[in-house]
PDB file of C-alpha atoms in Angstrom:
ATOM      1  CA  UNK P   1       0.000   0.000   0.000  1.00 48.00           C
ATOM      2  CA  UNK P   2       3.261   2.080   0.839  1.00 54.00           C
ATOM      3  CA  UNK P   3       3.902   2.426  -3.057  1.00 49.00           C
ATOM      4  CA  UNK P   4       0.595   3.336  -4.696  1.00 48.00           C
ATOM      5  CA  UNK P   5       0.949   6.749  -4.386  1.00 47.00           C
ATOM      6  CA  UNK P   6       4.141   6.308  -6.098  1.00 45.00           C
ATOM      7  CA  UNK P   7       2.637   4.238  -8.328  1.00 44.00           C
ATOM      8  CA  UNK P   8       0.236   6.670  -9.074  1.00 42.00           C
ATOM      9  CA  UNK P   9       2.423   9.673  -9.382  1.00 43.00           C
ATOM     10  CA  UNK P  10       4.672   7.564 -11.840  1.00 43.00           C
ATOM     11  CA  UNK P  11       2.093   6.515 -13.913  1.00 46.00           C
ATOM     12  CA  UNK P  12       0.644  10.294 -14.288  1.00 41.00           C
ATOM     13  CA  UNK P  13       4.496  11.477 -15.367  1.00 41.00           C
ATOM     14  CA  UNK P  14       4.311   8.672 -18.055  1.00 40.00           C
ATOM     15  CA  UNK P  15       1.117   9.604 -19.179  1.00 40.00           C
ATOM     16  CA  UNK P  16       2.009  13.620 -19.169  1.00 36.00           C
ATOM     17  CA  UNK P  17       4.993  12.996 -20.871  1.00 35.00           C
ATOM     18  CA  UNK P  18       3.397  10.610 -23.565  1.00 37.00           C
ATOM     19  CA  UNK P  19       1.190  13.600 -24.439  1.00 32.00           C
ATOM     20  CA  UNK P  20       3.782  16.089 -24.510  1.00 33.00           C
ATOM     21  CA  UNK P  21       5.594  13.536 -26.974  1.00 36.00           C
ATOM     22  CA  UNK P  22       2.351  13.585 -29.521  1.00 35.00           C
ATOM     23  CA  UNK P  23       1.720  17.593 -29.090  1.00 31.00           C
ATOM     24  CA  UNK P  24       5.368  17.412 -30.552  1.00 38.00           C
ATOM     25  CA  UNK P  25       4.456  15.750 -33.476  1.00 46.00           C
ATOM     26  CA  UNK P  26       1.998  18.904 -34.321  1.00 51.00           C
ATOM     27  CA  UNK P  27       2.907  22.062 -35.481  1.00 50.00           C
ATOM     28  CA  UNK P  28       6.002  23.360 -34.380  1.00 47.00           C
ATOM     29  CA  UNK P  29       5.818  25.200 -30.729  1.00 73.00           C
ATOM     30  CA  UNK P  30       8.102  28.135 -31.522  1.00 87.00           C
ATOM     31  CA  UNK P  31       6.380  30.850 -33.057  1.00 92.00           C
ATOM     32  CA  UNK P  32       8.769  31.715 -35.779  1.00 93.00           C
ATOM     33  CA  UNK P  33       8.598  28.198 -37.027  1.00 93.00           C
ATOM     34  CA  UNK P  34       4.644  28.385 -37.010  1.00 93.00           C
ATOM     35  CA  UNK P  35       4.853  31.557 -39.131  1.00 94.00           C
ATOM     36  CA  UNK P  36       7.137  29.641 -41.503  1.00 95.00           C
ATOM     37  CA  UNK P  37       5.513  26.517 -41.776  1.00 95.00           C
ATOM     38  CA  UNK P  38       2.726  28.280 -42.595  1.00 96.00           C
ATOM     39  CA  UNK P  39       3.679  30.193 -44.820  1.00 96.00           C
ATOM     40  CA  UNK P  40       5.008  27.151 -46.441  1.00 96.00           C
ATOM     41  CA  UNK P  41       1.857  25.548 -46.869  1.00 96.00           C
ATOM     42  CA  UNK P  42       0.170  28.547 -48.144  1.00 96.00           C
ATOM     43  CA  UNK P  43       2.923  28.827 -50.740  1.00 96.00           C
ATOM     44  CA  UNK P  44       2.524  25.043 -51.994  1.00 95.00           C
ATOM     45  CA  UNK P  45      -1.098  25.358 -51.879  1.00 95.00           C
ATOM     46  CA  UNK P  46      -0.196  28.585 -54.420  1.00 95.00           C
ATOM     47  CA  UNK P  47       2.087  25.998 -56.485  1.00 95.00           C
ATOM     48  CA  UNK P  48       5.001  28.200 -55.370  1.00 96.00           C
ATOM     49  CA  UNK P  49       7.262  25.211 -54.413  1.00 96.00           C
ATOM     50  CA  UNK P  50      10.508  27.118 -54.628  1.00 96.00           C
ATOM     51  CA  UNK P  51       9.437  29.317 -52.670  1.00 96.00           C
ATOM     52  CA  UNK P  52       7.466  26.697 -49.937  1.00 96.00           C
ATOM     53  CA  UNK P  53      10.674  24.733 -50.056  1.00 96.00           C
ATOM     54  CA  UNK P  54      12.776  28.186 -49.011  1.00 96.00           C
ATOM     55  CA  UNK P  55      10.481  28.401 -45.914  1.00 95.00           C
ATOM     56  CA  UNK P  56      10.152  25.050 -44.322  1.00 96.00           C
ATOM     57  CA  UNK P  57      13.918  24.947 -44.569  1.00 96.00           C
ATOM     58  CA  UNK P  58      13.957  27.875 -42.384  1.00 95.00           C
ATOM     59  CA  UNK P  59      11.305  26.590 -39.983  1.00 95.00           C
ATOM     60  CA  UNK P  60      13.318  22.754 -40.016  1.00 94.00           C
ATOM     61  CA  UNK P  61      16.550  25.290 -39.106  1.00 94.00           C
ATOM     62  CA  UNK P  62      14.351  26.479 -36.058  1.00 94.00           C
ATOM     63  CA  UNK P  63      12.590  23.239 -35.159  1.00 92.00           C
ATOM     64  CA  UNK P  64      14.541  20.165 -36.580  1.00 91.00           C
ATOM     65  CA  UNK P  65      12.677  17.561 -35.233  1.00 87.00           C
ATOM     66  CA  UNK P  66       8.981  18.609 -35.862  1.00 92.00           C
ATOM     67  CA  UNK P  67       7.603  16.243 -37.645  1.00 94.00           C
ATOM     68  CA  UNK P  68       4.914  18.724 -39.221  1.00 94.00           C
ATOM     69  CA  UNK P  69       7.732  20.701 -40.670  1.00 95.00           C
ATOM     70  CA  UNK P  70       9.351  17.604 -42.226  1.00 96.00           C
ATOM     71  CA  UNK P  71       5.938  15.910 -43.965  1.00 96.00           C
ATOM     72  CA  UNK P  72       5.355  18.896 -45.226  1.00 96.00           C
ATOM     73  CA  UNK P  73       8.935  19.371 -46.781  1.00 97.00           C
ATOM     74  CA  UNK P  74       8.312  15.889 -48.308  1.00 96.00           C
ATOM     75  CA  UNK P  75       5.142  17.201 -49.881  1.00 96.00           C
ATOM     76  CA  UNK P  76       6.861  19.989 -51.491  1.00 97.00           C
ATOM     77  CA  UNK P  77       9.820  17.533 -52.528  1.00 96.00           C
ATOM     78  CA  UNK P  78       7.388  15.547 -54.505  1.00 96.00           C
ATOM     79  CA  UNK P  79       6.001  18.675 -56.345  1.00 95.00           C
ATOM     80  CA  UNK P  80       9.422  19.319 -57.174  1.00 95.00           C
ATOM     81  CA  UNK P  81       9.607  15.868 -58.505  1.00 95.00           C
ATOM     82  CA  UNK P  82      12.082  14.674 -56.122  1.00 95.00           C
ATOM     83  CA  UNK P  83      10.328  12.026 -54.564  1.00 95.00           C
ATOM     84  CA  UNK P  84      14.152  10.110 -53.069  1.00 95.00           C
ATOM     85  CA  UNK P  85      14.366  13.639 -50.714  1.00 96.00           C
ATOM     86  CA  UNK P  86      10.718  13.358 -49.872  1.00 96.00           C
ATOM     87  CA  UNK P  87      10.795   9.863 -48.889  1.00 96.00           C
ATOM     88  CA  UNK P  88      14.176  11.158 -46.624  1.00 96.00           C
ATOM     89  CA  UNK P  89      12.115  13.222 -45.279  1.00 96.00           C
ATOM     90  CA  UNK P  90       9.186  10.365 -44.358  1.00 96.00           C
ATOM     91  CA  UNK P  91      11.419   8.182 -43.043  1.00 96.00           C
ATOM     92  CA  UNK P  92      13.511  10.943 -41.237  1.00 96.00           C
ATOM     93  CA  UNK P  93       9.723  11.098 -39.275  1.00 96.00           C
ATOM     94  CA  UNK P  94       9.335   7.361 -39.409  1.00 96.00           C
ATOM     95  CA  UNK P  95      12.229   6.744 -37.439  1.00 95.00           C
ATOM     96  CA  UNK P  96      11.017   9.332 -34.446  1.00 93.00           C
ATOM     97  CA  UNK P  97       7.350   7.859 -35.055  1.00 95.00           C
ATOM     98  CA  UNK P  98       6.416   4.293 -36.885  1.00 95.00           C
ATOM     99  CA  UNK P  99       3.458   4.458 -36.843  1.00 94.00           C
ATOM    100  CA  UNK P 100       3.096   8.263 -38.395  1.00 95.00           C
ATOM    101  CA  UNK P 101      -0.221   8.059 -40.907  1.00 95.00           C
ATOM    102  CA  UNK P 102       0.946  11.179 -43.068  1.00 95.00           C
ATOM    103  CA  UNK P 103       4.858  10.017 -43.366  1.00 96.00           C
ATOM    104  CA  UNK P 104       3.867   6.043 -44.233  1.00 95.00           C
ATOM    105  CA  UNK P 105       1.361   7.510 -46.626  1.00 95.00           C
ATOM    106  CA  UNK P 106       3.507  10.267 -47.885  1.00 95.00           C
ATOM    107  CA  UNK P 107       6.342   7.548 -48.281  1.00 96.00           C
ATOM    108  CA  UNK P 108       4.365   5.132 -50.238  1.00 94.00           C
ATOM    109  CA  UNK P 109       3.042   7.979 -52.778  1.00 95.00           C
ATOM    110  CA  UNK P 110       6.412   8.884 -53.233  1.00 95.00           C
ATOM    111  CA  UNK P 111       7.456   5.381 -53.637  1.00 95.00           C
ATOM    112  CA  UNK P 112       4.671   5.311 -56.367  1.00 93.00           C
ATOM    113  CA  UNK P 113       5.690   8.301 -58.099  1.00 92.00           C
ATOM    114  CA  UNK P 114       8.972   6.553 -58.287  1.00 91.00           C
ATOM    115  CA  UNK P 115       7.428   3.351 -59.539  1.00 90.00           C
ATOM    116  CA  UNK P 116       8.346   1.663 -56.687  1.00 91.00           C
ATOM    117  CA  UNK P 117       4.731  -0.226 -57.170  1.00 92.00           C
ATOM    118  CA  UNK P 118       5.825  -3.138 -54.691  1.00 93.00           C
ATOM    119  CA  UNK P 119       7.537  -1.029 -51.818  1.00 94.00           C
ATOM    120  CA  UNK P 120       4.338   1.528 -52.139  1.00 91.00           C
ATOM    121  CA  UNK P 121       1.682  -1.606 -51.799  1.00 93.00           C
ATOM    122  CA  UNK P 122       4.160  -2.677 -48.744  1.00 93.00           C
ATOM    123  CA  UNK P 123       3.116   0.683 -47.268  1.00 93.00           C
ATOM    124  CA  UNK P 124      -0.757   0.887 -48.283  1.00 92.00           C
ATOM    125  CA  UNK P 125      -1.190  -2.562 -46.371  1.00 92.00           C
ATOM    126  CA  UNK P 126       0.978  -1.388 -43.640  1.00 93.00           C
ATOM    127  CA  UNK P 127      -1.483   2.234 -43.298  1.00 91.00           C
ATOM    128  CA  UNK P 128      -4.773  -0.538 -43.407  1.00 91.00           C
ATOM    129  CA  UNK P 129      -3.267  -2.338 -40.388  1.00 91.00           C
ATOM    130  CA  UNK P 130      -2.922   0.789 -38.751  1.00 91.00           C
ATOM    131  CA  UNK P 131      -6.168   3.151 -39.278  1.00 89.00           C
ATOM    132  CA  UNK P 132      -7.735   0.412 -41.843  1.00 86.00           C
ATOM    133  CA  UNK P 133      -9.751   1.339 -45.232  1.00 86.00           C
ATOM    134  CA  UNK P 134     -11.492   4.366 -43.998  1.00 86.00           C
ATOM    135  CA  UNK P 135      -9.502   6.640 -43.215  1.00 90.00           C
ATOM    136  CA  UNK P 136      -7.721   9.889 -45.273  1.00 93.00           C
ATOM    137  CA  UNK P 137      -4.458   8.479 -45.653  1.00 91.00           C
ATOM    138  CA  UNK P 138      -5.223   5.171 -46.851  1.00 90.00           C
ATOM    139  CA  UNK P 139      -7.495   6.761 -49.306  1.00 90.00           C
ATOM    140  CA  UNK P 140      -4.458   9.289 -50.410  1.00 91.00           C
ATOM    141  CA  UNK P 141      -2.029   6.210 -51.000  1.00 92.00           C
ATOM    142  CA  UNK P 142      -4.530   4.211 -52.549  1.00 91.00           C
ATOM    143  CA  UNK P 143      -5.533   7.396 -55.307  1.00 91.00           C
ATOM    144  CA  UNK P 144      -1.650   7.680 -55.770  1.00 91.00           C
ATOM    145  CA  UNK P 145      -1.212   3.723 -56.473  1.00 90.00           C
ATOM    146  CA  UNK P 146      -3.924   3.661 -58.978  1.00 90.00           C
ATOM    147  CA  UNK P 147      -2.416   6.428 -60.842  1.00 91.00           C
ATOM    148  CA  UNK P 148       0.708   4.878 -60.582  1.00 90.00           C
ATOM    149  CA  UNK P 149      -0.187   1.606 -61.872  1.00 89.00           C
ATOM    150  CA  UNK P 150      -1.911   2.976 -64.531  1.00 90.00           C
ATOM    151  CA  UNK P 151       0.882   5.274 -65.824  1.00 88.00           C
ATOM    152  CA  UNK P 152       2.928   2.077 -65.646  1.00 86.00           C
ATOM    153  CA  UNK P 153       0.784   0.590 -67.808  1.00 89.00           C
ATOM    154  CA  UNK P 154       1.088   3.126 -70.373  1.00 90.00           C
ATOM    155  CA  UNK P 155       4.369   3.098 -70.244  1.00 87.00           C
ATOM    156  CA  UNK P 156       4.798  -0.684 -70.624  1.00 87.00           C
ATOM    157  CA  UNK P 157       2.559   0.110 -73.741  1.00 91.00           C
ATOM    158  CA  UNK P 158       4.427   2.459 -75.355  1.00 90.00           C
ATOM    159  CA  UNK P 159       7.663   0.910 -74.596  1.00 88.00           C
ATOM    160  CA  UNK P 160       6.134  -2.482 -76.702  1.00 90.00           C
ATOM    161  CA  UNK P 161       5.206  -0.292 -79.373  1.00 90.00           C
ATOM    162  CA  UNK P 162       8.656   1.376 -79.825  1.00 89.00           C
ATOM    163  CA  UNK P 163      10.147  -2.021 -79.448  1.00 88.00           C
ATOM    164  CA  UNK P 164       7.670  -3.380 -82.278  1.00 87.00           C
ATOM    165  CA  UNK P 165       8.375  -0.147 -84.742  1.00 87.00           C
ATOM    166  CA  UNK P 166      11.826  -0.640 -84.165  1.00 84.00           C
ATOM    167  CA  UNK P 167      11.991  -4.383 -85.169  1.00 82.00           C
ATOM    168  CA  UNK P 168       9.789  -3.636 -88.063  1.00 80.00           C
ATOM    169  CA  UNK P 169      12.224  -1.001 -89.279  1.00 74.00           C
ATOM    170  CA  UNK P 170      15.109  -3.046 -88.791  1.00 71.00           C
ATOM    171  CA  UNK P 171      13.448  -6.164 -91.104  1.00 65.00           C
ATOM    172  CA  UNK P 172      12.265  -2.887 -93.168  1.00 69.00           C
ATOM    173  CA  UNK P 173      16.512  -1.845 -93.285  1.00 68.00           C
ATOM    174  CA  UNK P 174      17.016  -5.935 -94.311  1.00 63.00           C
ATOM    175  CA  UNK P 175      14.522  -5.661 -96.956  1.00 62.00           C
ATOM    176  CA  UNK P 176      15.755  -2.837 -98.500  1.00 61.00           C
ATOM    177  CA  UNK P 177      19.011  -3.915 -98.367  1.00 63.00           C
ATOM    178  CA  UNK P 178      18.341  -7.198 -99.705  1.00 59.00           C
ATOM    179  CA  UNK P 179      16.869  -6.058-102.555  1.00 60.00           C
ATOM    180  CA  UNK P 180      19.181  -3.587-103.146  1.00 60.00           C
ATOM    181  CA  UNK P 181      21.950  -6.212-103.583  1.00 61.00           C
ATOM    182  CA  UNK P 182      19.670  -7.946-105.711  1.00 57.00           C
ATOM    183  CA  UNK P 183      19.114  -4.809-108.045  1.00 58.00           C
ATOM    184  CA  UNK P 184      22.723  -4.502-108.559  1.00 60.00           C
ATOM    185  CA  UNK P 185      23.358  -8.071-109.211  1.00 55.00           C
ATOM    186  CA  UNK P 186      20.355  -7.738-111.884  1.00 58.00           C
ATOM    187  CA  UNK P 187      22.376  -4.650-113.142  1.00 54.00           C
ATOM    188  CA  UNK P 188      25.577  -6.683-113.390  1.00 57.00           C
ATOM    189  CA  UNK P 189      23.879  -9.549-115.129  1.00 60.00           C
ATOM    190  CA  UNK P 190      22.298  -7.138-117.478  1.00 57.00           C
ATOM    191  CA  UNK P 191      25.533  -4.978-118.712  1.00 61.00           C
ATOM    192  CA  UNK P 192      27.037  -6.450-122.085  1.00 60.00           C
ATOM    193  CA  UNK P 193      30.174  -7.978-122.209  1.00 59.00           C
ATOM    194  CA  UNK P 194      33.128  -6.231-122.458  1.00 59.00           C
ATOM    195  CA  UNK P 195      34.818  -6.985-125.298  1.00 60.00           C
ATOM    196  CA  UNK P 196      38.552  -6.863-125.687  1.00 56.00           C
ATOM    197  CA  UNK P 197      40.843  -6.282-128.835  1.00 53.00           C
TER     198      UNK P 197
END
């Protein structure tokens, strides 16, 4: 009985500084960075990646390990197109927090993008075990496989019809070059003989 107040006390320590750990993973706490960050999103919203990119650096500088800061710097990595620093970015969070809905579904898109198809499934089925179908992240990652697998598609097309028009212009080259050799053995057969004196 001595050690249930201790008990007690212990477990309310452990359960305020659990919460302080997930208010961390929010915006960032210093006001400067909360200016930036915001600004940030307002300037991808805009399309203004440059720009977005300029200003979660600074907030990152000011607040390195806020986890809002860094998803966000992955989003505006992927509008830039380079979807190996966003998913540095992700996993940068993932490490702090595994279980981190916007970085495992910001990773996966990114891993799509890429056409990483495989590696970006690995991380849809991973979000369903954690929040399951319904949820806004699973339905993000999901949209961003589809397109995915459909632009692979396309390109799997194409790439079988370059492959075919190149074949059929190489038997095209053989042809022609056949029946060029053929002309000029005609041509040779047909000159007269040459006579000599």
């Amino acid at each position: 009985m001595r050690y249930t107040p201790v008990a007690l006390a212990l477990s309310l320590l452990a359960a305020v500084t659990g919460s302080m750990g997930q208010a961390r993973t929010g915006d960032p706490i210093d006001p400067r960075a909360q200016a930036l960050l915001q600004d940030g999103r307002s300037a991808l919203a805009r399309g203004e990646v440059e720009h977005a990119t300029d200003s979660l650096e600074a907030a990152l500088a000011i607040d390195p390990a806020n986890a809002g800061i860094l998803i966000t710097l992955g989003q505006a990595a992927r509008a830039a197109g380079l979807q190996g620093k966003a998913i540095h970015y992700y996993r940068d969070v993932l490490d702090r927090e595994p279980n981190n809905l916007a970085a495992i579904a910001g990773e996966g898109e990114a891993l799509a993008e890429k056409g990483a198809l495989e590696k970006a499934k690995a991380s849809l089925t991973r979000l369903q075990g954690i929040c399951g179908r319904g949820c806004e992240e699973t339905a993000a990652l999901e949209a961003a496989l589809g397109k995915a697998q459909v632009q692979a598609a396309q390109q799997a097309r194409l790439d079988a019809q370059k492959q075919a028009q190149a074949a059929t212009g190489e038997a095209k080259e053989v042809a022609a070059d056949t029946s060029g050799e053929a002309i000029k053995t005609d041509a040779i057969k047909a000159e007269p003989p040459v006579k000599s004196n």
